[in-house]
PDB file of C-alpha atoms in Angstrom:
ATOM      1  CA  MET A   1       0.062   0.004  -0.074  1.00 84.00           C
ATOM      2  CA  THR A   2       3.066   2.294   0.689  1.00 87.00           C
ATOM      3  CA  GLN A   3       4.088   1.758  -3.098  1.00 86.00           C
ATOM      4  CA  LEU A   4       0.604   2.152  -4.348  1.00 85.00           C
ATOM      5  CA  PHE A   5       0.307   5.615  -2.577  1.00 89.00           C
ATOM      6  CA  ALA A   6       3.823   6.805  -3.549  1.00 88.00           C
ATOM      7  CA  GLU A   7       3.570   5.863  -7.092  1.00 84.00           C
ATOM      8  CA  HIS A   8       0.423   7.512  -7.612  1.00 85.00           C
ATOM      9  CA  LEU A   9       1.336  10.614  -5.686  1.00 89.00           C
ATOM     10  CA  PHE A  10       4.391  11.486  -7.739  1.00 87.00           C
ATOM     11  CA  ALA A  11       2.553  10.591 -10.833  1.00 84.00           C
ATOM     12  CA  GLY A  12      -0.351  12.796 -10.027  1.00 86.00           C
ATOM     13  CA  PHE A  13       1.941  15.730  -9.005  1.00 88.00           C
ATOM     14  CA  GLY A  14       3.563  15.362 -12.177  1.00 85.00           C
ATOM     15  CA  VAL A  15       0.419  15.190 -14.326  1.00 85.00           C
ATOM     16  CA  PHE A  16      -0.851  18.407 -12.695  1.00 88.00           C
ATOM     17  CA  LEU A  17       2.718  19.883 -12.806  1.00 86.00           C
ATOM     18  CA  LEU A  18       2.761  19.517 -16.680  1.00 85.00           C
ATOM     19  CA  LEU A  19      -1.002  21.503 -16.745  1.00 86.00           C
ATOM     20  CA  VAL A  20       0.682  24.309 -14.704  1.00 87.00           C
ATOM     21  CA  MET A  21       3.631  24.344 -17.001  1.00 85.00           C
ATOM     22  CA  ALA A  22       1.490  24.537 -20.025  1.00 85.00           C
ATOM     23  CA  TYR A  23      -0.451  27.544 -18.261  1.00 87.00           C
ATOM     24  CA  ASP A  24       3.258  29.177 -17.761  1.00 86.00           C
ATOM     25  CA  HIS A  25       3.947  28.533 -21.310  1.00 82.00           C
ATOM     26  CA  TYR A  26       0.813  30.490 -22.640  1.00 84.00           C
ATOM     27  CA  VAL A  27       1.271  33.401 -20.404  1.00 86.00           C
ATOM     28  CA  ALA A  28       4.928  33.751 -21.434  1.00 82.00           C
ATOM     29  CA  ILE A  29       3.875  33.584 -25.132  1.00 80.00           C
ATOM     30  CA  CYS A  30       0.268  34.930 -25.366  1.00 81.00           C
ATOM     31  CA  LYS A  31       0.751  37.821 -22.672  1.00 83.00           C
ATOM     32  CA  PRO A  32       4.816  38.537 -22.123  1.00 81.00           C
ATOM     33  CA  LEU A  33       4.364  41.970 -20.917  1.00 85.00           C
ATOM     34  CA  TYR A  34       1.862  40.831 -18.077  1.00 87.00           C
ATOM     35  CA  TYR A  35       4.313  37.822 -17.063  1.00 87.00           C
ATOM     36  CA  LEU A  36       5.964  38.939 -14.215  1.00 88.00           C
ATOM     37  CA  VAL A  37       2.817  40.137 -12.932  1.00 89.00           C
ATOM     38  CA  ILE A  38       0.657  37.025 -13.494  1.00 89.00           C
ATOM     39  CA  MET A  39       3.142  34.547 -12.555  1.00 88.00           C
ATOM     40  CA  ARG A  40       4.568  36.122  -9.668  1.00 89.00           C
ATOM     41  CA  GLN A  41       6.290  34.140  -7.187  1.00 90.00           C
ATOM     42  CA  ARG A  42       3.239  33.565  -4.985  1.00 92.00           C
ATOM     43  CA  VAL A  43       1.278  32.271  -7.695  1.00 91.00           C
ATOM     44  CA  CYS A  44       3.979  29.897  -8.709  1.00 90.00           C
ATOM     45  CA  VAL A  45       3.673  28.618  -5.068  1.00 92.00           C
ATOM     46  CA  VAL A  46       0.117  28.250  -4.961  1.00 93.00           C
ATOM     47  CA  LEU A  47       0.072  26.403  -8.357  1.00 92.00           C
ATOM     48  CA  LEU A  48       2.891  23.921  -6.965  1.00 92.00           C
ATOM     49  CA  VAL A  49       1.122  23.421  -3.986  1.00 94.00           C
ATOM     50  CA  LEU A  50      -2.088  22.973  -5.896  1.00 93.00           C
ATOM     51  CA  SER A  51      -0.228  20.106  -8.039  1.00 91.00           C
ATOM     52  CA  TRP A  52       0.793  18.316  -4.638  1.00 93.00           C
ATOM     53  CA  VAL A  53      -2.469  18.496  -3.334  1.00 93.00           C
ATOM     54  CA  GLY A  54      -3.753  16.836  -6.901  1.00 90.00           C
ATOM     55  CA  GLY A  55      -1.437  14.280  -6.706  1.00 90.00           C
ATOM     56  CA  PHE A  56      -2.150  13.556  -2.871  1.00 93.00           C
ATOM     57  CA  LEU A  57      -5.945  13.341  -3.421  1.00 91.00           C
ATOM     58  CA  HIS A  58      -5.591  11.278  -6.345  1.00 88.00           C
ATOM     59  CA  SER A  59      -3.374   8.815  -4.523  1.00 89.00           C
ATOM     60  CA  VAL A  60      -5.629   8.793  -1.495  1.00 90.00           C
ATOM     61  CA  ILE A  61      -8.790   7.445  -3.584  1.00 87.00           C
ATOM     62  CA  GLN A  62      -6.889   4.664  -5.469  1.00 86.00           C
ATOM     63  CA  LEU A  63      -5.174   3.795  -1.883  1.00 87.00           C
ATOM     64  CA  ASN A  64      -9.171   3.771  -0.438  1.00 86.00           C
ATOM     65  CA  THR A  65     -10.468   2.200  -3.537  1.00 83.00           C
ATOM     66  CA  ILE A  66      -8.372  -1.121  -2.882  1.00 84.00           C
ATOM     67  CA  SER A  67      -7.205  -1.275   0.520  1.00 81.00           C
ATOM     68  CA  TRP A  68     -10.370  -2.673   2.312  1.00 83.00           C
ATOM     69  CA  LEU A  69     -10.932  -5.087  -0.792  1.00 84.00           C
ATOM     70  CA  PRO A  70     -10.531  -8.855   0.258  1.00 85.00           C
ATOM     71  CA  PHE A  71      -7.045 -10.557  -1.268  1.00 82.00           C
ATOM     72  CA  CYS A  72      -6.784 -14.279  -1.731  1.00 80.00           C
ATOM     73  CA  GLY A  73      -4.868 -17.006  -3.339  1.00 71.00           C
ATOM     74  CA  PRO A  74      -1.369 -16.096  -4.365  1.00 77.00           C
ATOM     75  CA  ASN A  75       0.393 -13.083  -4.003  1.00 79.00           C
ATOM     76  CA  VAL A  76       2.522 -12.599  -7.191  1.00 80.00           C
ATOM     77  CA  ILE A  77       2.026 -10.327  -9.696  1.00 79.00           C
ATOM     78  CA  ASP A  78       3.313 -10.058 -13.037  1.00 77.00           C
ATOM     79  CA  HIS A  79       4.369  -6.513 -12.817  1.00 76.00           C
ATOM     80  CA  TYR A  80       7.310  -4.164 -11.596  1.00 77.00           C
ATOM     81  CA  THR A  81       4.969  -2.538  -9.208  1.00 76.00           C
ATOM     82  CA  CYS A  82       2.206  -3.062  -6.881  1.00 78.00           C
ATOM     83  CA  ASP A  83      -0.035  -0.631  -9.670  1.00 79.00           C
ATOM     84  CA  MET A  84      -3.753  -0.977  -9.461  1.00 80.00           C
ATOM     85  CA  TYR A  85      -4.996  -3.229 -11.892  1.00 80.00           C
ATOM     86  CA  PRO A  86      -2.383  -6.205 -11.119  1.00 80.00           C
ATOM     87  CA  LEU A  87      -3.455  -5.786  -7.663  1.00 82.00           C
ATOM     88  CA  LEU A  88      -7.164  -6.375  -8.468  1.00 81.00           C
ATOM     89  CA  GLU A  89      -6.352  -9.876 -10.487  1.00 81.00           C
ATOM     90  CA  LEU A  90      -5.556 -10.781  -6.347  1.00 82.00           C
ATOM     91  CA  VAL A  91      -9.002  -9.711  -5.279  1.00 82.00           C
ATOM     92  CA  CYS A  92     -11.200 -12.656  -4.469  1.00 84.00           C
ATOM     93  CA  THR A  93     -14.378 -10.866  -5.333  1.00 80.00           C
ATOM     94  CA  ASP A  94     -16.283  -8.930  -8.533  1.00 80.00           C
ATOM     95  CA  THR A  95     -14.188  -6.354  -9.378  1.00 76.00           C
ATOM     96  CA  TYR A  96     -16.339  -4.674 -12.296  1.00 80.00           C
ATOM     97  CA  ILE A  97     -17.366  -1.424 -10.142  1.00 81.00           C
ATOM     98  CA  ILE A  98     -13.813  -0.755  -8.631  1.00 81.00           C
ATOM     99  CA  GLY A  99     -12.437  -1.093 -11.852  1.00 79.00           C
ATOM    100  CA  ILE A 100     -14.871   1.587 -13.109  1.00 81.00           C
ATOM    101  CA  LEU A 101     -13.567   3.800 -10.205  1.00 81.00           C
ATOM    102  CA  VAL A 102     -10.024   3.320 -10.820  1.00 80.00           C
ATOM    103  CA  LEU A 103     -10.872   4.156 -14.492  1.00 80.00           C
ATOM    104  CA  ALA A 104     -12.588   6.903 -13.554  1.00 80.00           C
ATOM    105  CA  ASN A 105      -9.593   8.282 -11.125  1.00 79.00           C
ATOM    106  CA  GLY A 106      -6.540   7.448 -13.287  1.00 79.00           C
ATOM    107  CA  GLY A 107      -7.498   7.009 -16.643  1.00 79.00           C
ATOM    108  CA  LEU A 108     -10.120   9.966 -17.124  1.00 83.00           C
ATOM    109  CA  ILE A 109      -7.472  12.333 -15.296  1.00 84.00           C
ATOM    110  CA  CYS A 110      -4.814  11.894 -18.016  1.00 84.00           C
ATOM    111  CA  THR A 111      -7.082  12.083 -20.461  1.00 85.00           C
ATOM    112  CA  ALA A 112      -8.668  15.377 -19.374  1.00 87.00           C
ATOM    113  CA  VAL A 113      -5.323  16.838 -18.578  1.00 86.00           C
ATOM    114  CA  PHE A 114      -3.781  15.674 -22.097  1.00 86.00           C
ATOM    115  CA  LEU A 115      -6.658  17.624 -23.872  1.00 88.00           C
ATOM    116  CA  LEU A 116      -6.380  20.426 -21.748  1.00 87.00           C
ATOM    117  CA  LEU A 117      -2.625  20.556 -22.801  1.00 86.00           C
ATOM    118  CA  LEU A 118      -3.544  20.208 -26.559  1.00 85.00           C
ATOM    119  CA  ALA A 119      -6.346  22.698 -26.404  1.00 86.00           C
ATOM    120  CA  SER A 120      -3.918  25.057 -24.896  1.00 84.00           C
ATOM    121  CA  TYR A 121      -1.142  24.458 -27.272  1.00 82.00           C
ATOM    122  CA  GLY A 122      -3.797  25.126 -30.015  1.00 82.00           C
ATOM    123  CA  VAL A 123      -4.397  28.581 -28.626  1.00 82.00           C
ATOM    124  CA  ILE A 124      -0.628  29.369 -28.328  1.00 80.00           C
ATOM    125  CA  LEU A 125       0.057  28.010 -31.746  1.00 78.00           C
ATOM    126  CA  HIS A 126      -2.987  30.055 -32.750  1.00 78.00           C
ATOM    127  CA  SER A 127      -1.379  33.063 -31.467  1.00 77.00           C
ATOM    128  CA  LEU A 128       1.865  32.641 -33.122  1.00 74.00           C
ATOM    129  CA  LYS A 129       0.647  34.297 -36.380  1.00 74.00           C
ATOM    130  CA  ASN A 130       0.967  37.810 -34.555  1.00 70.00           C
ATOM    131  CA  LEU A 131       4.514  37.218 -33.952  1.00 69.00           C
ATOM    132  CA  SER A 132       7.687  37.787 -36.046  1.00 71.00           C
ATOM    133  CA  GLN A 133       9.569  34.880 -37.591  1.00 73.00           C
ATOM    134  CA  GLU A 134      12.116  34.941 -34.639  1.00 71.00           C
ATOM    135  CA  GLY A 135       9.429  34.940 -32.226  1.00 69.00           C
ATOM    136  CA  ARG A 136       7.594  32.138 -33.457  1.00 73.00           C
ATOM    137  CA  TRP A 137      10.990  30.292 -33.615  1.00 76.00           C
ATOM    138  CA  LYS A 138      11.649  30.858 -29.732  1.00 72.00           C
ATOM    139  CA  ALA A 139       8.158  30.254 -28.998  1.00 72.00           C
ATOM    140  CA  LEU A 140       8.135  27.030 -30.315  1.00 74.00           C
ATOM    141  CA  GLN A 141      11.302  26.493 -28.960  1.00 71.00           C
ATOM    142  CA  THR A 142       9.670  26.937 -25.665  1.00 70.00           C
ATOM    143  CA  CYS A 143       6.570  24.743 -26.314  1.00 75.00           C
ATOM    144  CA  GLY A 144       8.673  21.810 -28.070  1.00 75.00           C
ATOM    145  CA  SER A 145      10.418  20.439 -24.797  1.00 73.00           C
ATOM    146  CA  HIS A 146       7.010  20.542 -22.908  1.00 76.00           C
ATOM    147  CA  ILE A 147       5.133  18.728 -25.933  1.00 80.00           C
ATOM    148  CA  THR A 148       7.765  15.968 -26.106  1.00 79.00           C
ATOM    149  CA  VAL A 149       7.467  15.250 -22.380  1.00 79.00           C
ATOM    150  CA  ALA A 150       3.800  15.449 -22.118  1.00 81.00           C
ATOM    151  CA  VAL A 151       3.312  12.903 -25.262  1.00 81.00           C
ATOM    152  CA  CYS A 152       6.021  10.623 -23.680  1.00 80.00           C
ATOM    153  CA  PHE A 153       4.218  10.568 -20.560  1.00 81.00           C
ATOM    154  CA  PHE A 154       0.492  10.683 -21.419  1.00 83.00           C
ATOM    155  CA  VAL A 155       0.559   8.588 -24.338  1.00 82.00           C
ATOM    156  CA  PRO A 156       1.789   5.543 -21.981  1.00 80.00           C
ATOM    157  CA  CYS A 157      -0.151   6.592 -19.114  1.00 80.00           C
ATOM    158  CA  ILE A 158      -3.671   6.634 -21.218  1.00 81.00           C
ATOM    159  CA  PHE A 159      -2.968   3.034 -22.645  1.00 79.00           C
ATOM    160  CA  MET A 160      -2.418   1.763 -19.261  1.00 77.00           C
ATOM    161  CA  ASP A 161      -5.483   3.263 -17.630  1.00 76.00           C
ATOM    162  CA  VAL A 162      -8.032   4.231 -19.992  1.00 75.00           C
ATOM    163  CA  ARG A 163      -9.369   0.526 -20.384  1.00 71.00           C
ATOM    164  CA  PRO A 164     -11.048  -2.169 -18.287  1.00 68.00           C
ATOM    165  CA  ALA A 165      -9.245  -3.640 -15.516  1.00 65.00           C
ATOM    166  CA  LYS A 166      -7.167  -5.948 -17.190  1.00 69.00           C
ATOM    167  CA  THR A 167      -3.624  -6.720 -17.742  1.00 69.00           C
ATOM    168  CA  PHE A 168      -1.635  -7.380 -20.705  1.00 71.00           C
ATOM    169  CA  PRO A 169       1.946  -8.730 -21.059  1.00 73.00           C
ATOM    170  CA  ILE A 170       3.186  -5.582 -22.676  1.00 77.00           C
ATOM    171  CA  ASP A 171       1.999  -3.428 -19.601  1.00 75.00           C
ATOM    172  CA  LYS A 172       5.017  -3.925 -18.190  1.00 77.00           C
ATOM    173  CA  SER A 173       7.417  -2.612 -20.778  1.00 77.00           C
ATOM    174  CA  VAL A 174       4.944   0.588 -21.197  1.00 78.00           C
ATOM    175  CA  SER A 175       4.987   0.891 -17.549  1.00 78.00           C
ATOM    176  CA  VAL A 176       8.739   1.446 -17.753  1.00 76.00           C
ATOM    177  CA  LEU A 177       8.485   3.895 -20.344  1.00 75.00           C
ATOM    178  CA  TYR A 178       6.522   6.498 -18.369  1.00 73.00           C
ATOM    179  CA  THR A 179       7.634   5.744 -14.942  1.00 74.00           C
ATOM    180  CA  VAL A 180      11.501   5.476 -15.827  1.00 76.00           C
ATOM    181  CA  ILE A 181      12.435   6.380 -19.084  1.00 75.00           C
ATOM    182  CA  THR A 182      10.774   9.579 -19.394  1.00 73.00           C
ATOM    183  CA  PRO A 183      11.721  10.806 -16.187  1.00 74.00           C
ATOM    184  CA  MET A 184      15.087  10.476 -17.319  1.00 76.00           C
ATOM    185  CA  LEU A 185      14.866  12.103 -20.484  1.00 72.00           C
ATOM    186  CA  ASN A 186      13.367  14.995 -18.843  1.00 68.00           C
ATOM    187  CA  PRO A 187      16.548  16.643 -17.827  1.00 70.00           C
ATOM    188  CA  LEU A 188      18.018  16.119 -21.341  1.00 68.00           C
ATOM    189  CA  ILE A 189      14.805  17.275 -22.936  1.00 63.00           C
ATOM    190  CA  TYR A 190      14.592  20.457 -21.255  1.00 63.00           C
ATOM    191  CA  SER A 191      18.573  21.204 -21.120  1.00 67.00           C
ATOM    192  CA  LEU A 192      18.358  21.494 -24.830  1.00 62.00           C
ATOM    193  CA  ARG A 193      16.331  24.651 -24.910  1.00 60.00           C
ATOM    194  CA  ASN A 194      19.648  26.156 -23.006  1.00 62.00           C
ATOM    195  CA  SER A 195      21.440  28.025 -25.415  1.00 64.00           C
ATOM    196  CA  GLU A 196      24.701  27.504 -23.716  1.00 67.00           C
ATOM    197  CA  LEU A 197      24.528  23.923 -23.471  1.00 67.00           C
ATOM    198  CA  THR A 198      23.481  23.682 -27.223  1.00 68.00           C
ATOM    199  CA  ASN A 199      26.610  25.359 -27.934  1.00 73.00           C
ATOM    200  CA  ALA A 200      28.852  23.313 -26.051  1.00 74.00           C
ATOM    201  CA  MET A 201      27.675  20.275 -27.298  1.00 72.00           C
ATOM    202  CA  LYS A 202      28.043  21.756 -30.878  1.00 74.00           C
ATOM    203  CA  LYS A 203      31.699  22.718 -29.946  1.00 77.00           C
ATOM    204  CA  LEU A 204      32.486  19.266 -28.768  1.00 76.00           C
ATOM    205  CA  TRP A 205      30.591  17.660 -31.698  1.00 76.00           C
ATOM    206  CA  ARG A 206      33.289  19.773 -33.866  1.00 76.00           C
ATOM    207  CA  ARG A 207      36.180  18.698 -31.904  1.00 74.00           C
ATOM    208  CA  ASN A 208      35.210  15.106 -32.139  1.00 70.00           C
ATOM    209  CA  ILE A 209      34.945  15.257 -35.789  1.00 69.00           C
ATOM    210  CA  ILE A 210      38.430  17.495 -36.363  1.00 65.00           C
ATOM    211  CA  SER A 211      39.987  14.978 -34.062  1.00 67.00           C
ATOM    212  CA  HIS A 212      38.597  11.968 -36.083  1.00 63.00           C
ATOM    213  CA  ILE A 213      39.718  13.483 -39.612  1.00 63.00           C
ATOM    214  CA  LYS A 214      43.378  14.492 -38.336  1.00 58.00           C
TER     215      LYS A 214
END
């Protein structure tokens, strides 16, 4: 239960944080002159706290949904973590209603937030027509890393949660993608926006090519 709580706490926080980052990008691109006024420190702290509260409530609901169920028979699951659907297979009672509750709390949240992200970027892309060519390129660079992370996280998450309460052999590989691979790629993806880091990588690449030629 501790593992289940921690997994959904951080996953839920990550979901809401990506939504907050989309709002931050919207303000930065569509209302640049008011950015420091709108996204002042107090607002940033409130948004961060709300993300943690959303992840906590999501995790508590998931935990409360399954903790009182009767478990019987084997205590081994074909999964890397004690996630909801693998645990439901160990329950010795009908889990149809429980599966619907899990779908509503997990899958629908992922889907709704992902659709909100797409809608926000639709608004941002629509506003780019009023910017110069250089401004459009900077805006796309700002959004590109966030969109990449969001797709890498939400597509596997939706695949895992938006379906009936049943597990498949591919679930283990998909779970590794959005719980391990995507968080590992996040620093690299966001670092590519840093011009100093990008220039350093280009210089290193040129030096390697020159040394091989010599």
